[in-house]
Coordinates of N, CA, C and O in Angstrom, one line a residue:
M19 N -5.1 -141.0 -6.5 CA -5.0 -141.6 -5.2 C -5.4 -140.5 -4.2 O -5.1 -139.4 -4.3
V20 N -6.1 -141.0 -3.1 CA -6.5 -140.1 -2.0 C -5.3 -140.0 -1.1 O -4.7 -141.0 -0.7
T21 N -5.0 -138.8 -0.7 CA -3.9 -138.7 0.3 C -4.5 -138.1 1.6 O -5.5 -137.4 1.6
S22 N -3.8 -138.4 2.7 CA -4.3 -137.9 4.0 C -3.9 -136.5 4.2 O -2.8 -136.0 3.9
S23 N -4.9 -135.8 4.8 CA -4.6 -134.4 5.2 C -4.3 -134.3 6.6 O -4.3 -133.2 7.2
G24 N -4.2 -135.4 7.3 CA -3.9 -135.5 8.7 C -5.1 -135.3 9.6 O -4.9 -135.2 10.8
G25 N -6.3 -135.2 9.0 CA -7.5 -134.9 9.8 C -8.0 -136.2 10.6 O -8.5 -136.1 11.7
G26 N -7.9 -137.3 9.9 CA -8.4 -138.5 10.5 C -9.9 -138.4 10.7 O -10.6 -137.5 10.3
A27 N -10.5 -139.4 11.4 CA -11.9 -139.4 11.6 C -12.4 -138.3 12.4 O -13.5 -137.7 12.2
A28 N -11.6 -137.8 13.4 CA -12.1 -136.7 14.3 C -12.0 -135.4 13.5 O -12.7 -134.5 13.9
G29 N -11.2 -135.4 12.5 CA -11.0 -134.1 11.8 C -11.9 -134.0 10.6 O -11.7 -133.2 9.7
G30 N -12.9 -134.8 10.5 CA -13.9 -134.7 9.4 C -13.5 -135.4 8.2 O -14.1 -135.1 7.1
G31 N -12.6 -136.4 8.3 CA -12.3 -137.2 7.1 C -10.9 -136.8 6.5 O -10.4 -135.7 6.8
T32 N -10.4 -137.6 5.8 CA -9.0 -137.3 5.3 C -9.0 -136.7 3.9 O -8.1 -136.0 3.6
S33 N -10.0 -136.8 3.1 CA -10.0 -136.3 1.8 C -10.9 -135.1 1.7 O -11.0 -134.5 0.6
G34 N -11.6 -134.7 2.7 CA -12.6 -133.7 2.6 C -13.9 -134.2 2.0 O -14.8 -133.4 1.8
R35 N -13.9 -135.5 1.6 CA -15.1 -136.0 1.0 C -16.0 -136.8 1.9 O -17.1 -137.2 1.5
E36 N -15.5 -137.1 3.1 CA -16.3 -138.0 4.0 C -17.7 -137.5 4.3 O -18.6 -138.3 4.1
K37 N -17.9 -136.3 4.6 CA -19.2 -135.7 5.0 C -20.1 -135.7 3.7 O -21.2 -136.2 3.8
P38 N -19.6 -135.2 2.6 CA -20.5 -135.3 1.4 C -20.8 -136.7 1.0 O -22.0 -137.0 0.6
L39 N -19.9 -137.6 1.0 CA -20.2 -139.0 0.7 C -21.2 -139.7 1.6 O -22.1 -140.4 1.2
F40 N -21.0 -139.4 2.9 CA -22.0 -139.9 3.9 C -23.4 -139.3 3.6 O -24.4 -140.0 3.7
A41 N -23.4 -138.0 3.4 CA -24.7 -137.4 3.1 C -25.4 -138.0 1.8 O -26.6 -138.2 1.8
L42 N -24.6 -138.2 0.8 CA -25.1 -138.8 -0.4 C -25.6 -140.2 -0.2 O -26.6 -140.7 -0.7
F43 N -24.8 -141.0 0.6 CA -25.2 -142.4 0.9 C -26.6 -142.4 1.7 O -27.5 -143.1 1.3
I44 N -26.7 -141.5 2.7 CA -27.9 -141.5 3.5 C -29.1 -141.0 2.6 O -30.2 -141.5 2.6
A45 N -28.9 -139.9 1.8 CA -29.9 -139.3 1.0 C -30.4 -140.4 -0.1 O -31.6 -140.5 -0.3
A46 N -29.5 -141.1 -0.7 CA -29.9 -142.1 -1.7 C -30.6 -143.2 -1.0 O -31.6 -143.7 -1.5
F47 N -30.1 -143.7 0.1 CA -30.7 -144.8 0.8 C -32.2 -144.4 1.2 O -33.1 -145.2 1.0
I48 N -32.4 -143.3 1.8 CA -33.7 -142.8 2.2 C -34.6 -142.6 1.0 O -35.8 -143.1 1.0
T49 N -34.1 -141.9 0.0 CA -35.0 -141.6 -1.2 C -35.3 -142.9 -2.0 O -36.5 -143.0 -2.3
Q50 N -34.4 -143.7 -2.2 CA -34.7 -144.9 -3.0 C -35.7 -145.8 -2.2 O -36.6 -146.4 -2.8
N51 N -35.5 -146.0 -0.9 CA -36.4 -146.8 -0.1 C -37.8 -146.1 0.0 O -38.8 -146.8 0.0
A52 N -37.8 -144.8 0.0 CA -39.1 -144.1 0.1 C -39.9 -144.3 -1.2 O -41.2 -144.2 -1.1
I53 N -39.3 -144.6 -2.3 CA -40.0 -144.9 -3.5 C -40.3 -146.3 -3.6 O -41.5 -146.7 -3.9
A54 N -39.4 -147.2 -3.3 CA -39.6 -148.6 -3.5 C -40.4 -149.3 -2.5 O -41.3 -150.1 -2.8
L55 N -40.2 -149.0 -1.2 CA -41.0 -149.7 -0.2 C -42.5 -149.5 -0.2 O -43.2 -150.5 -0.1
P56 N -43.0 -148.3 -0.4 CA -44.4 -148.2 -0.5 C -45.0 -148.9 -1.7 O -46.1 -149.5 -1.7
Y57 N -44.2 -148.9 -2.8 CA -44.7 -149.6 -4.0 C -44.8 -151.1 -3.8 O -45.8 -151.7 -4.1
V58 N -43.8 -151.7 -3.2 CA -43.8 -153.1 -2.9 C -44.9 -153.4 -1.8 O -45.6 -154.4 -1.9
R59 N -45.0 -152.5 -0.8 CA -46.1 -152.8 0.2 C -47.4 -152.8 -0.5 O -48.3 -153.6 -0.2
E60 N -47.7 -151.9 -1.4 CA -49.0 -151.8 -2.1 C -49.2 -152.9 -3.1 O -50.3 -153.4 -3.3
N61 N -48.1 -153.4 -3.8 CA -48.2 -154.3 -4.9 C -47.7 -155.7 -4.6 O -47.8 -156.6 -5.5
G62 N -47.2 -155.9 -3.4 CA -46.8 -157.3 -3.0 C -45.3 -157.5 -3.3 O -44.7 -156.8 -4.1
L63 N -44.7 -158.5 -2.7 CA -43.3 -158.8 -2.8 C -42.9 -159.1 -4.3 O -41.8 -158.7 -4.7
R64 N -43.7 -159.7 -5.0 CA -43.4 -160.1 -6.4 C -43.2 -158.9 -7.3 O -42.6 -158.9 -8.3
S65 N -43.7 -157.7 -6.8 CA -43.6 -156.5 -7.6 C -42.2 -156.0 -7.7 O -41.9 -155.1 -8.5
T66 N -41.3 -156.5 -6.9 CA -39.9 -156.1 -7.0 C -39.3 -156.3 -8.4 O -38.4 -155.6 -8.8
Q67 N -39.8 -157.3 -9.1 CA -39.4 -157.5 -10.4 C -39.7 -156.4 -11.4 O -39.1 -156.1 -12.4
D68 N -40.7 -155.6 -11.0 CA -41.1 -154.4 -11.8 C -39.9 -153.4 -11.9 O -39.9 -152.7 -12.9
F69 N -39.1 -153.4 -11.0 CA -37.9 -152.5 -11.0 C -36.9 -152.9 -12.0 O -36.1 -152.0 -12.4
F70 N -36.9 -154.1 -12.5 CA -35.9 -154.6 -13.4 C -36.5 -155.1 -14.7 O -35.8 -155.0 -15.7
V71 N -37.7 -155.6 -14.7 CA -38.2 -156.2 -16.0 C -39.6 -155.9 -16.3 O -40.2 -156.4 -17.2
G72 N -40.2 -155.0 -15.5 CA -41.6 -154.6 -15.7 C -41.7 -153.7 -16.9 O -41.1 -153.8 -18.0
D73 N -42.5 -152.7 -16.8 CA -42.8 -151.7 -17.8 C -41.6 -151.0 -18.3 O -41.6 -150.4 -19.4
I74 N -40.5 -151.0 -17.6 CA -39.3 -150.3 -18.0 C -38.8 -150.8 -19.3 O -38.2 -150.0 -20.1
L75 N -39.0 -152.0 -19.6 CA -38.5 -152.6 -20.9 C -39.4 -152.3 -22.1 O -39.1 -152.6 -23.2
K76 N -40.6 -151.7 -21.8 CA -41.5 -151.4 -22.9 C -41.2 -150.1 -23.7 O -41.8 -149.9 -24.7
T77 N -40.4 -149.3 -23.1 CA -40.0 -148.0 -23.8 C -38.5 -148.0 -24.1 O -37.7 -148.6 -23.4
T78 N -38.2 -147.3 -25.2 CA -36.8 -147.1 -25.5 C -36.0 -146.4 -24.4 O -34.9 -146.9 -24.0
P79 N -36.5 -145.3 -23.8 CA -35.8 -144.7 -22.7 C -35.7 -145.6 -21.5 O -34.6 -145.6 -20.9
G80 N -36.7 -146.4 -21.3 CA -36.6 -147.3 -20.1 C -35.5 -148.4 -20.4 O -34.7 -148.7 -19.4
R81 N -35.5 -148.9 -21.6 CA -34.4 -149.9 -21.9 C -33.1 -149.3 -21.8 O -32.1 -149.9 -21.3
F82 N -32.9 -148.1 -22.4 CA -31.7 -147.4 -22.3 C -31.2 -147.2 -20.9 O -30.1 -147.5 -20.5
A83 N -32.1 -146.7 -20.0 CA -31.8 -146.5 -18.6 C -31.4 -147.8 -17.9 O -30.4 -147.8 -17.1
L84 N -32.1 -148.8 -18.2 CA -31.8 -150.1 -17.5 C -30.4 -150.6 -18.0 O -29.6 -151.1 -17.2
V85 N -30.1 -150.6 -19.3 CA -28.8 -151.0 -19.8 C -27.7 -150.1 -19.3 O -26.7 -150.6 -18.9
D86 N -27.9 -148.8 -19.2 CA -27.0 -147.9 -18.7 C -26.6 -148.2 -17.3 O -25.4 -148.3 -16.9
L87 N -27.6 -148.3 -16.4 CA -27.4 -148.7 -15.0 C -26.7 -150.0 -14.9 O -25.9 -150.2 -14.0
G88 N -27.0 -150.9 -15.7 CA -26.4 -152.2 -15.7 C -24.9 -152.1 -15.9 O -24.1 -152.7 -15.2
F89 N -24.5 -151.4 -17.0 CA -23.1 -151.2 -17.2 C -22.4 -150.4 -16.2 O -21.2 -150.6 -15.8
V90 N -23.1 -149.4 -15.6 CA -22.5 -148.6 -14.5 C -22.3 -149.5 -13.3 O -21.2 -149.5 -12.7
S91 N -23.2 -150.4 -13.0 CA -23.1 -151.3 -11.9 C -22.0 -152.3 -12.0 O -21.1 -152.5 -11.1
I92 N -21.9 -152.9 -13.2 CA -20.8 -153.8 -13.5 C -19.5 -153.2 -13.5 O -18.5 -153.7 -12.8
S93 N -19.3 -152.0 -14.1 CA -18.1 -151.3 -14.2 C -17.6 -150.9 -12.8 O -16.5 -151.1 -12.4
F94 N -18.5 -150.3 -12.0 CA -18.2 -149.9 -10.7 C -17.7 -151.1 -9.8 O -16.7 -151.0 -9.1
H95 N -18.5 -152.2 -9.8 CA -18.1 -153.3 -9.0 C -16.8 -154.0 -9.4 O -16.1 -154.5 -8.6
L96 N -16.5 -154.0 -10.7 CA -15.2 -154.6 -11.1 C -14.1 -153.7 -10.6 O -13.1 -154.2 -10.0
W97 N -14.2 -152.4 -10.7 CA -13.2 -151.5 -10.1 C -13.1 -151.6 -8.6 O -12.1 -151.7 -8.0
A98 N -14.3 -151.6 -8.0 CA -14.4 -151.6 -6.5 C -13.8 -152.9 -5.9 O -13.2 -152.9 -4.9
F99 N -14.1 -154.0 -6.6 CA -13.5 -155.3 -6.1 C -12.0 -155.3 -6.1 O -11.4 -155.7 -5.2
A100 N -11.4 -154.7 -7.2 CA -9.9 -154.6 -7.3 C -9.4 -153.7 -6.2 O -8.4 -154.0 -5.5
E101 N -10.1 -152.6 -5.9 CA -9.7 -151.7 -4.9 C -9.9 -152.3 -3.5 O -9.1 -152.2 -2.6
A102 N -11.0 -153.1 -3.3 CA -11.2 -153.7 -2.1 C -10.2 -154.8 -1.8 O -9.7 -154.9 -0.6
R103 N -9.7 -155.5 -2.8 CA -8.7 -156.5 -2.6 C -7.4 -155.7 -2.2 O -6.6 -156.2 -1.3
R104 N -7.1 -154.7 -3.0 CA -5.8 -153.9 -2.7 C -5.8 -153.3 -1.3 O -4.8 -153.4 -0.6
L105 N -6.9 -152.9 -0.8 CA -7.0 -152.2 0.5 C -7.4 -153.2 1.6 O -7.5 -152.8 2.8
R106 N -7.7 -154.5 1.2 CA -8.1 -155.5 2.2 C -9.4 -155.2 2.9 O -9.5 -155.3 4.1
I107 N -10.4 -154.7 2.1 CA -11.7 -154.4 2.6 C -12.8 -155.1 1.8 O -13.9 -154.6 1.6
V108 N -12.5 -156.4 1.4 CA -13.5 -157.1 0.6 C -14.8 -157.3 1.3 O -15.9 -157.2 0.6
P109 N -14.9 -157.4 2.6 CA -16.2 -157.5 3.2 C -17.1 -156.2 3.0 O -18.3 -156.3 2.8
W110 N -16.4 -155.1 2.9 CA -17.1 -153.9 2.6 C -17.6 -153.8 1.1 O -18.6 -153.2 0.8
W111 N -16.8 -154.4 0.2 CA -17.2 -154.5 -1.1 C -18.4 -155.4 -1.2 O -19.4 -155.1 -2.0
I112 N -18.5 -156.5 -0.5 CA -19.6 -157.4 -0.5 C -20.8 -156.6 0.0 O -21.9 -156.7 -0.6
A113 N -20.7 -155.8 1.0 CA -21.8 -154.9 1.5 C -22.3 -154.0 0.5 O -23.5 -153.8 0.3
S114 N -21.3 -153.4 -0.3 CA -21.7 -152.5 -1.4 C -22.5 -153.2 -2.5 O -23.4 -152.7 -3.1
F115 N -22.0 -154.5 -2.8 CA -22.7 -155.3 -3.8 C -24.2 -155.6 -3.3 O -25.1 -155.5 -4.1
V116 N -24.3 -155.9 -2.0 CA -25.6 -156.2 -1.5 C -26.5 -154.9 -1.5 O -27.7 -155.0 -1.9
L117 N -25.9 -153.8 -1.2 CA -26.6 -152.5 -1.3 C -27.1 -152.3 -2.8 O -28.2 -151.8 -3.0
T118 N -26.2 -152.6 -3.7 CA -26.6 -152.4 -5.1 C -27.8 -153.2 -5.5 O -28.8 -152.8 -6.1
C119 N -27.8 -154.5 -5.1 CA -28.9 -155.4 -5.4 C -30.2 -155.1 -4.6 O -31.3 -155.3 -5.1
G120 N -30.0 -154.7 -3.4 CA -31.1 -154.5 -2.5 C -31.7 -153.1 -2.4 O -32.9 -152.9 -2.2
V121 N -30.9 -152.1 -2.7 CA -31.4 -150.7 -2.7 C -31.1 -150.1 -4.1 O -32.0 -149.7 -4.8
G122 N -29.9 -149.9 -4.4 CA -29.5 -149.4 -5.7 C -28.1 -148.9 -5.8 O -27.4 -148.7 -4.8
I123 N -27.6 -148.7 -7.0 CA -26.2 -148.3 -7.2 C -25.9 -146.9 -6.7 O -24.8 -146.6 -6.2
A124 N -27.0 -146.1 -6.6 CA -26.8 -144.7 -6.1 C -26.5 -144.7 -4.6 O -25.9 -143.8 -4.1
T125 N -26.9 -145.8 -3.9 CA -26.6 -145.9 -2.5 C -25.2 -146.6 -2.4 O -24.4 -146.2 -1.5
A126 N -24.9 -147.6 -3.2 CA -23.7 -148.4 -3.1 C -22.4 -147.6 -3.4 O -21.4 -147.8 -2.7
I127 N -22.5 -146.8 -4.4 CA -21.3 -146.0 -4.8 C -20.8 -145.1 -3.7 O -19.6 -145.2 -3.3
P128 N -21.6 -144.2 -3.1 CA -21.0 -143.3 -2.1 C -20.6 -144.1 -0.8 O -19.7 -143.8 -0.1
F129 N -21.4 -145.2 -0.5 CA -21.0 -146.1 0.6 C -19.6 -146.6 0.4 O -18.8 -146.5 1.3
F130 N -19.4 -147.2 -0.7 CA -18.0 -147.9 -0.9 C -16.9 -146.8 -1.0 O -15.9 -147.0 -0.4
L131 N -17.2 -145.7 -1.6 CA -16.2 -144.6 -1.7 C -15.8 -144.1 -0.3 O -14.7 -143.8 0.0
L132 N -16.9 -144.0 0.6 CA -16.7 -143.6 2.0 C -15.8 -144.6 2.7 O -14.8 -144.2 3.4
V133 N -16.1 -145.9 2.6 CA -15.3 -146.9 3.2 C -13.9 -146.9 2.7 O -12.9 -147.1 3.5
R134 N -13.8 -146.7 1.4 CA -12.4 -146.7 0.8 C -11.6 -145.6 1.3 O -10.4 -145.8 1.7
D135 N -12.2 -144.4 1.4 CA -11.4 -143.2 1.9 C -11.0 -143.5 3.4 O -9.9 -143.2 3.8
R136 N -11.9 -144.1 4.2 CA -11.6 -144.4 5.6 C -10.5 -145.4 5.6 O -9.6 -145.3 6.5
A137 N -10.5 -146.4 4.8 CA -9.4 -147.4 4.8 C -8.1 -146.8 4.4 O -7.1 -147.1 5.0
I138 N -8.1 -145.9 3.4 CA -6.9 -145.3 3.0 C -6.3 -144.5 4.1 O -5.1 -144.4 4.3
A139 N -7.2 -143.8 4.9 CA -6.8 -143.0 6.0 C -6.3 -143.8 7.2 O -5.8 -143.3 8.2
G140 N -6.5 -145.1 7.1 CA -6.1 -146.0 8.3 C -7.2 -146.1 9.3 O -6.9 -146.4 10.5
W141 N -8.4 -145.7 9.0 CA -9.6 -145.7 9.9 C -9.3 -144.9 11.1 O -9.7 -144.8 12.1

């Protein structure tokens, strides 16, 4: 459990993780979109399926990575949903789920953990 160090939002976060989580969220968001958006722009909107069912399924490492990310995503969101209900931040869990589907799990996890830490600190 995260405990408050008395810093609050003005003190840089309560767990000391706020700045690193925010940096990870922004870095993942920018990096993932920098890869995906030009690809989709060049190959059309239907090419978004390539990220989930295209050539990735043709190789064993690709299938492994896809299955691994699937289990990570499911496991994270099951845990996060329970946490969101406990902390009464379900709308933020929905936002993290949308981020997972729209950008990627690497963006959604630091986002949700950041929101969770802020909720525990009482915003």
